[in-house]
XYZ file of C-alpha atoms in Angstrom:
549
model
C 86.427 126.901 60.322
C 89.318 128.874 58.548
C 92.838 127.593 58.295
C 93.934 130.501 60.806
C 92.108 128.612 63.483
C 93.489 125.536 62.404
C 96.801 127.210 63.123
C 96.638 127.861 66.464
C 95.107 124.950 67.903
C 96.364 124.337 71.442
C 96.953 121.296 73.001
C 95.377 122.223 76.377
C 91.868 121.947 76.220
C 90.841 124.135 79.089
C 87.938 126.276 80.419
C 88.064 129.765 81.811
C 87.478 129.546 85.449
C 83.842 131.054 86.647
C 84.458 134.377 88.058
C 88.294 134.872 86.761
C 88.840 137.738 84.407
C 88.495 137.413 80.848
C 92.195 138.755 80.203
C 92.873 135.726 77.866
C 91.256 133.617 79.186
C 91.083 130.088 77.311
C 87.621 128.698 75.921
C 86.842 125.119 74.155
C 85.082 125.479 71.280
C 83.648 121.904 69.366
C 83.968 121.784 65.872
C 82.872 118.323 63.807
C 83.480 116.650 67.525
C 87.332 118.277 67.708
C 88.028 120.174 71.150
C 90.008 123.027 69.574
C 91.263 126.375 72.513
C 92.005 129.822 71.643
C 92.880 132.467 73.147
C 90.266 135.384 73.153
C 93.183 138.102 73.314
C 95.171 136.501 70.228
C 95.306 139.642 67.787
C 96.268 136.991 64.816
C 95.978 133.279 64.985
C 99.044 131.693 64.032
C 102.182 129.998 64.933
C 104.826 131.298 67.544
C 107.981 131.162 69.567
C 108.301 129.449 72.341
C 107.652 131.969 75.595
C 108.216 131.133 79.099
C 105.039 131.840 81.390
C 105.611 132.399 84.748
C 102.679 131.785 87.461
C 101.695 134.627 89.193
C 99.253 133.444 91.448
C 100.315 132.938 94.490
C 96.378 131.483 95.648
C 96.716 128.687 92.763
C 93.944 128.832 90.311
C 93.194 127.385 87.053
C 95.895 126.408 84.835
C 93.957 127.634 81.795
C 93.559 130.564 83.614
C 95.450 133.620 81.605
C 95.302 135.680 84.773
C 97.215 133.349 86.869
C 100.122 134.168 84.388
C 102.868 136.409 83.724
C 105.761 136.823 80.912
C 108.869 138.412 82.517
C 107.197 141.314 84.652
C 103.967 142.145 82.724
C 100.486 140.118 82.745
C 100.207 137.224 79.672
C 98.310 138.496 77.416
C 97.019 134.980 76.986
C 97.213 131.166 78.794
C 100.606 129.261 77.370
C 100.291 126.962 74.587
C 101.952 123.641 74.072
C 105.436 125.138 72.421
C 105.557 127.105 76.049
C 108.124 126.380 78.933
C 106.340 127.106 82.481
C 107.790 128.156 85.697
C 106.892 128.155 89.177
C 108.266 129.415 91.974
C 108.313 127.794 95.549
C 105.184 128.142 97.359
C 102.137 127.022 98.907
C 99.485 127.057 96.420
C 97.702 124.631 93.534
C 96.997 125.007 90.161
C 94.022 122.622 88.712
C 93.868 121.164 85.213
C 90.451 121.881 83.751
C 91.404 119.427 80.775
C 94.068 117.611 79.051
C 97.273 119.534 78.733
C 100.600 119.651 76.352
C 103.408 121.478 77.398
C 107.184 121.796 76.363
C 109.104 122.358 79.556
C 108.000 122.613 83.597
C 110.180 124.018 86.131
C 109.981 124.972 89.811
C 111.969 126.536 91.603
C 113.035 127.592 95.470
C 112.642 131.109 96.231
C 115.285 132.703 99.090
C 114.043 132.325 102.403
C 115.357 131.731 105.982
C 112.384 129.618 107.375
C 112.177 126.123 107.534
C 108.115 125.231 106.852
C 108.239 122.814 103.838
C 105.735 124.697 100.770
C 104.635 122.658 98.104
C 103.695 123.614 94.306
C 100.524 120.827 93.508
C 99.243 120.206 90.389
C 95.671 118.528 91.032
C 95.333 116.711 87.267
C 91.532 116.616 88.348
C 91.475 113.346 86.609
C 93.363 114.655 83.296
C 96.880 114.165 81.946
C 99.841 116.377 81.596
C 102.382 115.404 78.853
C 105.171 116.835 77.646
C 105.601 116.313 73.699
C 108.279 118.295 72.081
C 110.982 116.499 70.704
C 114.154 119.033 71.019
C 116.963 118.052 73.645
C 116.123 120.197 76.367
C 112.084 119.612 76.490
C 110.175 116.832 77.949
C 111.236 117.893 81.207
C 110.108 118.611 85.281
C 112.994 120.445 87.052
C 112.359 120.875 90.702
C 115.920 122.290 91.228
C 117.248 125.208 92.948
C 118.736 126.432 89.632
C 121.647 128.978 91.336
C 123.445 128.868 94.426
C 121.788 130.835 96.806
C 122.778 134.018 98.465
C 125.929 133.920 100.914
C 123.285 134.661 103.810
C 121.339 131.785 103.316
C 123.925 129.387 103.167
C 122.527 127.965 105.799
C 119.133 128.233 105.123
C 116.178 126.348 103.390
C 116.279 126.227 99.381
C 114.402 123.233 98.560
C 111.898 123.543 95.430
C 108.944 120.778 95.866
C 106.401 119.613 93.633
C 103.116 117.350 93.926
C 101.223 115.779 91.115
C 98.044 114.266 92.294
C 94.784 112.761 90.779
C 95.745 112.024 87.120
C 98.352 110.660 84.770
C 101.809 112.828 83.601
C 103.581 111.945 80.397
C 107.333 112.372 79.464
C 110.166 111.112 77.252
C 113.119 112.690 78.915
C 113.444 112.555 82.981
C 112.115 114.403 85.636
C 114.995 116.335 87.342
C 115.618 116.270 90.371
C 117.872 118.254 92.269
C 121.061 119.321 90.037
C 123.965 117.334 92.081
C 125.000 120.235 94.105
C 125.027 119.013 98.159
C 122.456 122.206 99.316
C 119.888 121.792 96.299
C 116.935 119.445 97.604
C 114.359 118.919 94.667
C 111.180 117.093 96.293
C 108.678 115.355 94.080
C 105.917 113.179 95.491
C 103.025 111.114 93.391
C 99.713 110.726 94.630
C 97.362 109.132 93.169
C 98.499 109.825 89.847
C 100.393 107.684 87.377
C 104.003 108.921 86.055
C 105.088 107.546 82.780
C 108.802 108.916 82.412
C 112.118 108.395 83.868
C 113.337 110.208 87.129
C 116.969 111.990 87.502
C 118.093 112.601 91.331
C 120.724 114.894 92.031
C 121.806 116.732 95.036
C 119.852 115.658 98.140
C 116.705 114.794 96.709
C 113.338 112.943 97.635
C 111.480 111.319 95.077
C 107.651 109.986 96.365
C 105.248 107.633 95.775
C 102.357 107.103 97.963
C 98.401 106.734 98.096
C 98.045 104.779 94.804
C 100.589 106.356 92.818
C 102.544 104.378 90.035
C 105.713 105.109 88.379
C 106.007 103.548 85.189
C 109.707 104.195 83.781
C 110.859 103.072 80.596
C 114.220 102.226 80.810
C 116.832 101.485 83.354
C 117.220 104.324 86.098
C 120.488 105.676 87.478
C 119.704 107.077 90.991
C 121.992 109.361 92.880
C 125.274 111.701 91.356
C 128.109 110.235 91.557
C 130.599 112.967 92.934
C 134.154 112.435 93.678
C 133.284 114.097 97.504
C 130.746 113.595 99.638
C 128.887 114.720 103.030
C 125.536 113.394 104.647
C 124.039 115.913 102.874
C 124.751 114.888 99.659
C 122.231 111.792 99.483
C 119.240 111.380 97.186
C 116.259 109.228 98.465
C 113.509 107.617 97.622
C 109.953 106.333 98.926
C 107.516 104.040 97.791
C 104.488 103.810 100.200
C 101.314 102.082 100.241
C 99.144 99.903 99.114
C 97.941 99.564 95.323
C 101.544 102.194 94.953
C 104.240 100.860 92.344
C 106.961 101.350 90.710
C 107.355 99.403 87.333
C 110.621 99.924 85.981
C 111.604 99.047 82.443
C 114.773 97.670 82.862
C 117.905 98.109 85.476
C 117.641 100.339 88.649
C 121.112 101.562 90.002
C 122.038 103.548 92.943
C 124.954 105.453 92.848
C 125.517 107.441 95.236
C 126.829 107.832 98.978
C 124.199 107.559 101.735
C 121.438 106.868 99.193
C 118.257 105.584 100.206
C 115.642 103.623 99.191
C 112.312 102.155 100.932
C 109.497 100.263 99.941
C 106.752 99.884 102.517
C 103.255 99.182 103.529
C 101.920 96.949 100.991
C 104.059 98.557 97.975
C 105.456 97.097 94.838
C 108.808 97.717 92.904
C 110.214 95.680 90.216
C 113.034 96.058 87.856
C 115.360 93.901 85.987
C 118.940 93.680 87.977
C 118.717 95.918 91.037
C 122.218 97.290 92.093
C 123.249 98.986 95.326
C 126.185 100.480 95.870
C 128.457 103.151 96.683
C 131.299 104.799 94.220
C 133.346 107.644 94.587
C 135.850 108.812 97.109
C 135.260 109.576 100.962
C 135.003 107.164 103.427
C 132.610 105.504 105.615
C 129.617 105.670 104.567
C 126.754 103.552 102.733
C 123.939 103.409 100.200
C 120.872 101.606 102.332
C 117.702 99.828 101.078
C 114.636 98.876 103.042
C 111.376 96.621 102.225
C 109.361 96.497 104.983
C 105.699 95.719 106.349
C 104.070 93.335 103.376
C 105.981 95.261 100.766
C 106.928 93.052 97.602
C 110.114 93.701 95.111
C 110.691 91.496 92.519
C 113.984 91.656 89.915
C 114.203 89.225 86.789
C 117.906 89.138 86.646
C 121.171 89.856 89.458
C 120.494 91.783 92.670
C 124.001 93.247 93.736
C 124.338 94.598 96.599
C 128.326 96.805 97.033
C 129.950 95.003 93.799
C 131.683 98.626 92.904
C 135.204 98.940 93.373
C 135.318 100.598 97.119
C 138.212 103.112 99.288
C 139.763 102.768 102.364
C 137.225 103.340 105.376
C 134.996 101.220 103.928
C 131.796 100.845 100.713
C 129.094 99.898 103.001
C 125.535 98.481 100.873
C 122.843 97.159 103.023
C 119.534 95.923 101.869
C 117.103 94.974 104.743
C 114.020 92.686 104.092
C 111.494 92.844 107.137
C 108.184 92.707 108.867
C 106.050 89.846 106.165
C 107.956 91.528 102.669
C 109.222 89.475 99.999
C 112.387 89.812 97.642
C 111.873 88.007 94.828
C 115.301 88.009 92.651
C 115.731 85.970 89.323
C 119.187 85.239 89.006
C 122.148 85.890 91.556
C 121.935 87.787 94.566
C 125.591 88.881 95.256
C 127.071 90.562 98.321
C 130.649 92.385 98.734
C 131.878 92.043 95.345
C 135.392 93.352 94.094
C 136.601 94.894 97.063
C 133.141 95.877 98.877
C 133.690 96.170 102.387
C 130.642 95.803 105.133
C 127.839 95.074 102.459
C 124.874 93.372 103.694
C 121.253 91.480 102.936
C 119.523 91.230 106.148
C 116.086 89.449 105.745
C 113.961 89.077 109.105
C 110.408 89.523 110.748
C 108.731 86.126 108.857
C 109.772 87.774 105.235
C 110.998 85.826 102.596
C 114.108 85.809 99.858
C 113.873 83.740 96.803
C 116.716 84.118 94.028
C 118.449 81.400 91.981
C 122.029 81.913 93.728
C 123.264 83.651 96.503
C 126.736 84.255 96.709
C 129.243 86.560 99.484
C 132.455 88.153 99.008
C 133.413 86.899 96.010
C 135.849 88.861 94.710
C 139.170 90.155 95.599
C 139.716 92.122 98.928
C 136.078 91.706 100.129
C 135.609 91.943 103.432
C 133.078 91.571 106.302
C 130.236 90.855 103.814
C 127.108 89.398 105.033
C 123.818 87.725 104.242
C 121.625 87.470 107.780
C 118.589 85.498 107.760
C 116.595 86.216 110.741
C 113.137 84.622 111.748
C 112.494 84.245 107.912
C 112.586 82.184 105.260
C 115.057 82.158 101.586
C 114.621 79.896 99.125
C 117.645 78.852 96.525
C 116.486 77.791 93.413
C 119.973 76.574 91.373
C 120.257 73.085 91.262
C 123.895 73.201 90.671
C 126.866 73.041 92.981
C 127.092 76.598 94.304
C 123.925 77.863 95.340
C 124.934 79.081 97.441
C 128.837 79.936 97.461
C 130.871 81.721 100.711
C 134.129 83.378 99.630
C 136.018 82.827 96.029
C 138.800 81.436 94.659
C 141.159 84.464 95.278
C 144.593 84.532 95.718
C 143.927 87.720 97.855
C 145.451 87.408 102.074
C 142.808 90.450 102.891
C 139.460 89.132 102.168
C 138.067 87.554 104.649
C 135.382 88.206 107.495
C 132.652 86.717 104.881
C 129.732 84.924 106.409
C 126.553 83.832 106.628
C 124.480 83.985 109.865
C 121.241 82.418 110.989
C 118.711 82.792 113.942
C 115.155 83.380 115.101
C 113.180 80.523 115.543
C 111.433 79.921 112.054
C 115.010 80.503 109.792
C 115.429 78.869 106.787
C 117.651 77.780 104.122
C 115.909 75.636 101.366
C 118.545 74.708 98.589
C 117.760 72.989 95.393
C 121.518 72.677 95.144
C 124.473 72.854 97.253
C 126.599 74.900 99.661
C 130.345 75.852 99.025
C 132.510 77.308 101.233
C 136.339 77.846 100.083
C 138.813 77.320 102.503
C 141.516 79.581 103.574
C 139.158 82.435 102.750
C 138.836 83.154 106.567
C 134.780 82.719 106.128
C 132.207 81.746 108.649
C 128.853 80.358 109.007
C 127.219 81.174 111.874
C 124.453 79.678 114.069
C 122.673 81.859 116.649
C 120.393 79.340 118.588
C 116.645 79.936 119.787
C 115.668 78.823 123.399
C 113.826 76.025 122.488
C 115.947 75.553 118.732
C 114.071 76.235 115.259
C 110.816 75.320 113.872
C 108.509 76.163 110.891
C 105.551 78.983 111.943
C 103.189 75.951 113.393
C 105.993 75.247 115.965
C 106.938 71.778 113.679
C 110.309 71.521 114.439
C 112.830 71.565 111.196
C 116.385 71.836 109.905
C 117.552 75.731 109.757
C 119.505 74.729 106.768
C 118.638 72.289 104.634
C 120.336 71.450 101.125
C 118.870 69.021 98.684
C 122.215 68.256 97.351
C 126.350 68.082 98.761
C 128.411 70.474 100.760
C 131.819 71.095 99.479
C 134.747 72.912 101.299
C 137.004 73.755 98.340
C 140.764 74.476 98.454
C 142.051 77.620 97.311
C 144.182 76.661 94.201
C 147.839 75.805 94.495
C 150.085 78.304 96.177
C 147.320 81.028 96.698
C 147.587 83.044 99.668
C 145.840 81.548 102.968
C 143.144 84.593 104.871
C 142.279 82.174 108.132
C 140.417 79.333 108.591
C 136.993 78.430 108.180
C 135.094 78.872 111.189
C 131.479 77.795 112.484
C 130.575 80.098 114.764
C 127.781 79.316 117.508
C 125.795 81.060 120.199
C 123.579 78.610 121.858
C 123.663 79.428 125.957
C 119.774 79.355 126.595
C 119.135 76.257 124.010
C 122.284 74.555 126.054
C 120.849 75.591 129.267
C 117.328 74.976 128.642
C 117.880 71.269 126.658
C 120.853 69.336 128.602
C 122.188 66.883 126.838
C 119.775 67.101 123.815
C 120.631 67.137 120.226
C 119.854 69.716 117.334
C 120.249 69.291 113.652
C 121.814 72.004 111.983
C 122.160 71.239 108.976
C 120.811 68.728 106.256
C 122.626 67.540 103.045
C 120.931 64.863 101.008
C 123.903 63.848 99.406
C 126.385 62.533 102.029
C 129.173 65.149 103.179
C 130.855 64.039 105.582
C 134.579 64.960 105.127
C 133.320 68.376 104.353
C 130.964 68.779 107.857
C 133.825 67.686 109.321
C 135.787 70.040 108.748
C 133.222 72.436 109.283
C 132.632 71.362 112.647
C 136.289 71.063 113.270
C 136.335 75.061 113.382
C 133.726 75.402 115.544
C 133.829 78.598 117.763
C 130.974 78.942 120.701
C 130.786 82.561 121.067
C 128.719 82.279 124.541
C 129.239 79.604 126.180
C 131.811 79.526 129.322
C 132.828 77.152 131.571
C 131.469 73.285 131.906
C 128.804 74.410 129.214
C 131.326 75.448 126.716
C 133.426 72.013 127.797
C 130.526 69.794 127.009
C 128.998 70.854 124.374
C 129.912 69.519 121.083
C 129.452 69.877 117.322
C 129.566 66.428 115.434
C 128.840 64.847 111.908
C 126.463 61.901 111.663
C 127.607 58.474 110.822
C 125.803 58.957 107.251
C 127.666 62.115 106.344
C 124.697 64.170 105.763
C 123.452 65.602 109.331
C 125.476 68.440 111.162
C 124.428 68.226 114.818
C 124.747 70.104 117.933
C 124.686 68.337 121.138
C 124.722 70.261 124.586
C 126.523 69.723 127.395
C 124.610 67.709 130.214
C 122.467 68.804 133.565
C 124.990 70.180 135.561
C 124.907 67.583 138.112
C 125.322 65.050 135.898
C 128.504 66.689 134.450
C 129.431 65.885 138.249
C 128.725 62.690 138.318
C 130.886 61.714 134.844
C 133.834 64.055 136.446
């Protein structure tokens, strides 16, 4: 073998495709066990600029195909090399690695059109691996973007540029792009079956995919959505993990940034990061960046899951991160709600799932309000030890946040501190009861404690001459339990370490939020005489309610 051939050595070990024309078309030759292409049609075998191909196929074909390839308007004289940038316009067609391929830059792009069928650019990896090697600033990169704005007729129309990797493993060191933050440019990129090793950058109103198998494995933390100082329901960037044996294995933090961004993790799925932050920054009002894990799906984050903590506008920064049908949450440090001036942020966790973090804590910060965590037919688990594992409302000297709260129902809720439960007062907080028929139990039907503490409860004042926001209050709906259980008791909550000025208080503010009438008369909230039991007692058979009258 000469040095020449040496020279040229591609990175894409491919085969011409059986019955394709020999215009460059790309062989393997084997030299001392070395696969080693070249390009039949190279006149001299030696180093060049980088060229961008452009594919020309619009049936799909071989990648290693020289026929499926263009360079500005004329046929390649040969099959790109690994210094090449490729480019691929919108369509419905698939190109097929034959081999292992090296490439500098990938980019697809949405062609002007006024109908709205979805077309799809796949790249079956037939098992082999696309990576993306050079080291310059620009390289290393996917762009599914709709590069320029599109004509003044099509406005209106359908621009999106979508790609699909299936069936192998891609390779790169500087993101995926998504979308390039303008509100009409939708890039779409789905994995299937096929591993991703790389970060991801979603712009615009984007769709990122994971599904059948597929696994994202990103290096470092990921920023998710543009931040843009307007915004319309367009302008959101989403994405989907879906399946079973599908993950996504991030290396660090995972932020979402943007208005009406959205993120699920279903059927059987897996996603883990270290903190996990949802929130919404930027101007315009009303509207929310939303989360969902639901049906068996499992996320797990080692340190703070915050959910709204960004400094919000008026109309509102609404976060919500719902938990449902069997899915777990697993979150190694604090899971915060409504910090510094969130408004309407929520954790909702229902349908027998389960939360487990070391903390929890709501509105904590100045001018949060109407901040929630909701723990519905399911089960959380609070793993501090210390004082505040739980902690409702801070020490702010702040007359606007308020609304705070924590609400419970469905039959098999659960609170299970390590630790304790503080609520300060004057922060116009609440803690809220909404009572089954026939009152809580564990999913064998054992009757048990919807909130149970394994240490104190402490209602804190506000420090010296800070601003009062309302009164605690303990809000309960308990009409069919009342109706159904005259003149029976219910535990709501445990302490293990006597509370009783505290509970008293508490129960002091009760508000019944259903009850009318003799019913709402009779029915009573009280503290037992060892300071550690909260219990409801409802109001007696109406006849008997005669009889003491």
């Amino acid at each position: 073998m000469t040095n020449a051939t040496l020279l040229v050595k591609l990175d894409y070990a491919g085969k011409a495709a059986s019955g394709k024309s020999s215009r460059g078309a790309c062989l393997r030759f084997v030299t001392k066990g070395i696969a080693i292409a070249s390009c039949l049609t190279l006149a001299a075998l030696s180093a060049r600029a980088t060229t961008t191909y452009t594919w020309s196929n619009a049936d799909g074909g071989l990648l290693s195909d020289a026929a499926n390839w263009k360079i500005g308007d004329a046929p390649a004289p040969s099959c790109p090399t690994a210094a090449d940038n490729l480019l691929f316009t919108e369509g419905d067609y698939t190109i097929t690695l034959d081999g292992d391929a090296s490439f500098d830059y990938l980019k697809v792009i949405a062609a002007s059109r006024t109908d709205a069928k979805a077309k799809y650019v796949t790249f079956d990896l037939d098992g082999h691996s696309l990576t993306l090697t050079d080291a310059t600033a620009k390289c290393n990169q996917i762009d599914v973007n709709q590069n320029l704005e599109p004509p003044a007729a099509l406005a209106n129309g359908y621009y999106d540029a979508r790609l699909i990797l299936s069936n192998g493993t891609v390779n790169a060191t500087s993101p995926i792009l998504l979308g390039n933050g303008a509100y009409n440019h939708r890039g779409y990129l789905k994995i299937t079956d096929a591993t991703y090793n790389g970060s991801i950058s979603l712009g615009g109103s984007s769709l990122f995919v994971i599904e059948n198998g597929g696994v994202w494995n990103a290096p470092a933390t990921q920023t998710l959505g543009t931040e843009k100082s307007t915004f319309t329901r367009d302008c959101c960037t989403r994405m989907r993990i879906d399946g079973k044996g599908t993950k996504a294995i991030i290396d660090g933090n995972l932020w979402w940034n943007n208005t009406y961004d959205t993120m699920i993790v279903t059927n059987h799925a897996y996603l883990s990061c270290t903190t996990f932050v949802l929130k919404r920054s930027g101007g315009g009002g009303g509207s929310y960046a939303y989360a969902e894990v639901a049906d068996h799906a499992v996320v797990t984050n080692t340190s703070n899951c915050n959910v709204g903590i960004q400094p919000g506008v008026a109309g509102g920064s609404y976060s919500e991160l719902t938990i449902s049908d069997r899915s777990s949450w697993y979150c190694g440090n604090a899971a915060q709600i409504g910090q510094s001036s969130s408004t309407g942020c929520l954790i909702c966790v229902s349908g027998r799932s389960s939360f487990d973090t070391l903390t929890v804590s709501v509105g904590q910060g100045g001018t949060a309000v109407s901040n929630t965590f909701e723990l519905v037919d399911s089960y959380c688990k609070i793993r501090s030890t210390g004082t505040q594992g739980i902690l409702l409302a801070g020490n702010y000297n702040d007359a606007t946040c308020q609304d705070n709260g924590i609400r419970i129902s469905g039959t098999t809720a659960r609170f299970d501190l390590e630790g304790g439960f503080r609520i300060y007062k004057d922060t116009g907080s609440y803690l809220a009861f909404e009572i089954p028929a026939d009152g809580f139990a564990d999913e064998d039907g054992v009757a048990r404690v919807p909130f149970y503490s394994k240490a104190a409860f402490s209602h804190n004042a506000k420090t010296s001459g800070y601003v009062s926001s309302g009164a605690t209050q303990l809000r309960i709906k308990a009409n069919d339990w009342v109706r159904r259980h005259p003149g029976e008791q219910l535990t709501l909550m445990h302490f293990d370490t006597a509370s009783k000025a505290a509970l008293q208080e508490l129960a002091d503010g009760v508000v019944f939020e259903d009850l009318t009438g003799a019913r709402l008369e009779k029915t009573t909230v009280s503290v037992s005489d060892d300071g550690k039991d909260l219990i409801l007692t409802a109001a007696p058979a109406c006849g008997l309610i005669l009889l003491l009258k």
